[in-house]
Coordinates of C-alpha atoms and ligand atoms in Angstrom, one line a residue:
A1 CA 98.6 86.6 71.9
H2 CA 95.4 87.0 73.9
E3 CA 96.3 85.4 77.2
R4 CA 96.1 85.3 81.0
S5 CA 98.7 86.1 83.7
F6 CA 98.8 85.4 87.4
I7 CA 99.6 88.6 89.4
M8 CA 100.0 88.5 93.1
V9 CA 100.4 91.5 95.5
K10 CA 102.8 90.2 98.1
P11 CA 102.4 90.8 101.9
D12 CA 104.6 94.0 101.7
G13 CA 102.4 95.4 98.9
V14 CA 99.2 94.6 100.9
Q15 CA 100.5 96.1 104.1
R16 CA 101.7 99.2 102.4
G17 CA 98.4 99.8 100.7
I18 CA 99.5 99.4 97.2
V19 CA 96.8 97.0 96.1
G20 CA 94.6 99.6 94.5
E21 CA 97.5 101.2 92.7
I22 CA 98.4 97.9 91.1
I23 CA 94.8 97.2 90.1
K24 CA 94.5 100.7 88.8
R25 CA 97.5 100.3 86.5
F26 CA 96.4 97.0 85.1
E27 CA 92.9 98.4 84.4
Q28 CA 94.2 101.6 82.9
R29 CA 96.4 99.7 80.6
G30 CA 93.3 97.9 79.3
F31 CA 93.5 94.5 80.9
K32 CA 90.5 92.6 82.3
L33 CA 90.3 91.4 85.8
V34 CA 89.2 87.7 85.7
A35 CA 89.7 86.6 89.2
L36 CA 90.8 88.1 92.6
K37 CA 91.1 86.8 96.2
M38 CA 92.9 87.7 99.3
V39 CA 94.4 84.7 101.0
T40 CA 97.3 83.7 103.4
P41 CA 98.9 81.1 101.2
T42 CA 99.8 77.7 102.8
R43 CA 103.3 76.3 102.8
V44 CA 102.3 73.5 100.5
L45 CA 100.9 76.0 97.9
L46 CA 104.1 78.2 98.1
E47 CA 106.3 75.2 97.7
Q48 CA 104.6 74.5 94.4
H49 CA 104.4 78.1 93.3
Y50 CA 108.1 78.6 93.9
D51 CA 109.2 75.1 92.9
E52 CA 111.8 76.4 90.5
H53 CA 113.6 78.1 93.5
Q54 CA 113.8 75.0 95.8
G55 CA 117.3 74.6 97.0
K56 CA 118.3 78.3 96.6
K57 CA 119.4 80.2 99.7
F58 CA 116.5 82.6 99.5
F59 CA 113.9 79.8 99.2
E60 CA 113.1 79.5 103.0
P61 CA 113.1 83.3 103.8
L62 CA 110.9 83.7 100.7
L63 CA 108.3 81.1 101.9
Q64 CA 108.4 82.4 105.4
Y65 CA 107.7 85.9 104.1
I66 CA 105.1 85.2 101.5
G67 CA 103.3 83.0 104.0
S68 CA 103.4 85.5 106.7
G69 CA 100.3 87.4 105.8
P70 CA 97.6 87.9 103.2
V71 CA 98.4 88.3 99.6
V72 CA 96.1 89.5 96.8
A73 CA 96.0 86.8 94.0
M74 CA 94.7 87.9 90.7
V75 CA 94.2 86.8 87.2
W76 CA 94.4 89.4 84.4
E77 CA 93.5 88.9 80.8
G78 CA 94.4 90.6 77.5
L79 CA 96.9 91.0 74.7
N80 CA 100.3 89.9 75.7
V81 CA 99.5 90.4 79.4
V82 CA 102.3 88.1 80.5
S83 CA 105.1 90.1 79.0
V84 CA 103.4 93.5 79.3
G85 CA 102.6 92.7 83.0
R86 CA 106.3 91.8 83.7
K87 CA 107.3 95.2 82.0
M88 CA 104.7 97.0 84.2
L89 CA 106.2 95.3 87.3
G90 CA 109.8 96.1 86.5
A91 CA 112.9 94.1 87.1
T92 CA 112.9 91.5 89.9
D93 CA 115.6 93.6 91.7
P94 CA 113.7 97.0 92.4
A95 CA 117.1 98.8 92.5
K96 CA 117.3 97.9 88.8
S97 CA 113.6 98.6 87.9
E98 CA 112.9 101.6 85.7
P99 CA 111.0 104.5 87.3
G100 CA 107.5 104.4 86.1
T101 CA 107.3 100.6 86.7
I102 CA 105.4 99.4 89.8
R103 CA 108.7 98.2 91.5
G104 CA 110.6 101.2 90.2
D105 CA 108.1 103.5 91.8
F106 CA 107.4 101.6 95.1
A107 CA 110.2 99.3 96.1
I108 CA 114.0 99.1 96.6
V109 CA 115.0 95.5 97.7
T110 CA 114.4 92.1 96.0
G111 CA 113.0 90.5 99.2
R112 CA 110.3 93.1 99.3
N113 CA 109.4 93.6 95.7
I114 CA 105.7 94.1 96.1
A115 CA 104.3 91.9 93.5
H116 CA 104.7 88.8 91.4
G117 CA 103.8 88.2 87.7
S118 CA 104.0 85.0 85.7
D119 CA 107.2 84.9 83.6
S120 CA 105.8 82.9 80.7
D121 CA 102.5 81.7 79.2
K122 CA 103.3 78.2 80.6
S123 CA 104.0 79.5 84.1
A124 CA 100.8 81.5 84.0
K125 CA 98.7 78.5 83.2
R126 CA 100.5 76.5 86.0
E127 CA 100.1 79.3 88.5
I128 CA 96.4 80.1 87.7
D129 CA 95.7 76.3 88.1
L130 CA 97.5 76.3 91.5
W131 CA 95.8 79.4 93.0
F132 CA 92.3 79.2 91.5
R133 CA 89.5 76.7 90.8
A134 CA 88.0 76.9 87.3
D135 CA 84.8 78.2 88.7
E136 CA 86.5 81.2 90.3
L137 CA 87.5 82.6 86.9
A138 CA 85.0 85.1 85.4
V139 CA 83.8 84.5 81.9
W140 CA 83.8 87.8 80.0
T141 CA 81.5 88.1 77.0
N142 CA 81.7 90.8 74.3
S143 CA 85.4 90.8 74.6
A144 CA 87.2 93.2 72.3
Ligands
CMP201 P1 109.3 86.7 92.3 O1 109.3 87.3 90.8 O2 108.1 86.5 93.0 O3 110.1 85.3 92.1 C1 110.9 84.8 93.1 C2 111.1 85.7 94.3 O4 112.1 85.5 95.2 C3 111.4 87.1 93.7 O5 110.3 87.6 93.1 C4 111.9 87.7 95.0 O6 110.8 88.3 95.8 C5 112.5 86.6 95.8 N1 113.9 86.6 96.0 C6 114.6 86.9 97.1 N2 115.9 86.9 97.0 C7 116.1 86.7 95.6 C8 117.3 86.6 94.8 N3 118.5 86.6 95.3 N4 117.1 86.4 93.5 C9 115.9 86.3 92.9 N5 114.7 86.3 93.7 C10 114.9 86.6 95.0

């Protein structure tokens, strides 16, 4: 379906200069950039964003890390962008990501896996709501 996904370049991706590469790949694939901002996320935002991982042993280190520096938060739009975007990112554990995927080309450990992508249409809506105000989302006309 024609849909939107929340894609975030994590602090490791920003620090390593992989932001442009990730944007390039989504543009090349044919997706439309609907929103983008660089922000250091608050703890409150991250607790909500990673709510499903509360109580897991990696929860605290994850929040510490993602909250440590600026991330690049984006919304991409297009046909099946949620599932295609996840494929482009590769497996969560970069050691298992196929070469050719973003993680498969640029990462090796789960705790530093460069980028996040929504895992379902429902998560995408929830995450976009969390990270962006409605007036921060571009309205594209003449969409194909
Ligand atoms: P992400 O897809 O953003 O969702 C949860 C994140 O937690 C995941 O990417 C990893 O960056 C991080 N993480 C750290 N340790 C683990 C783990 N053992 N299993 C899953 N995710 C982990």
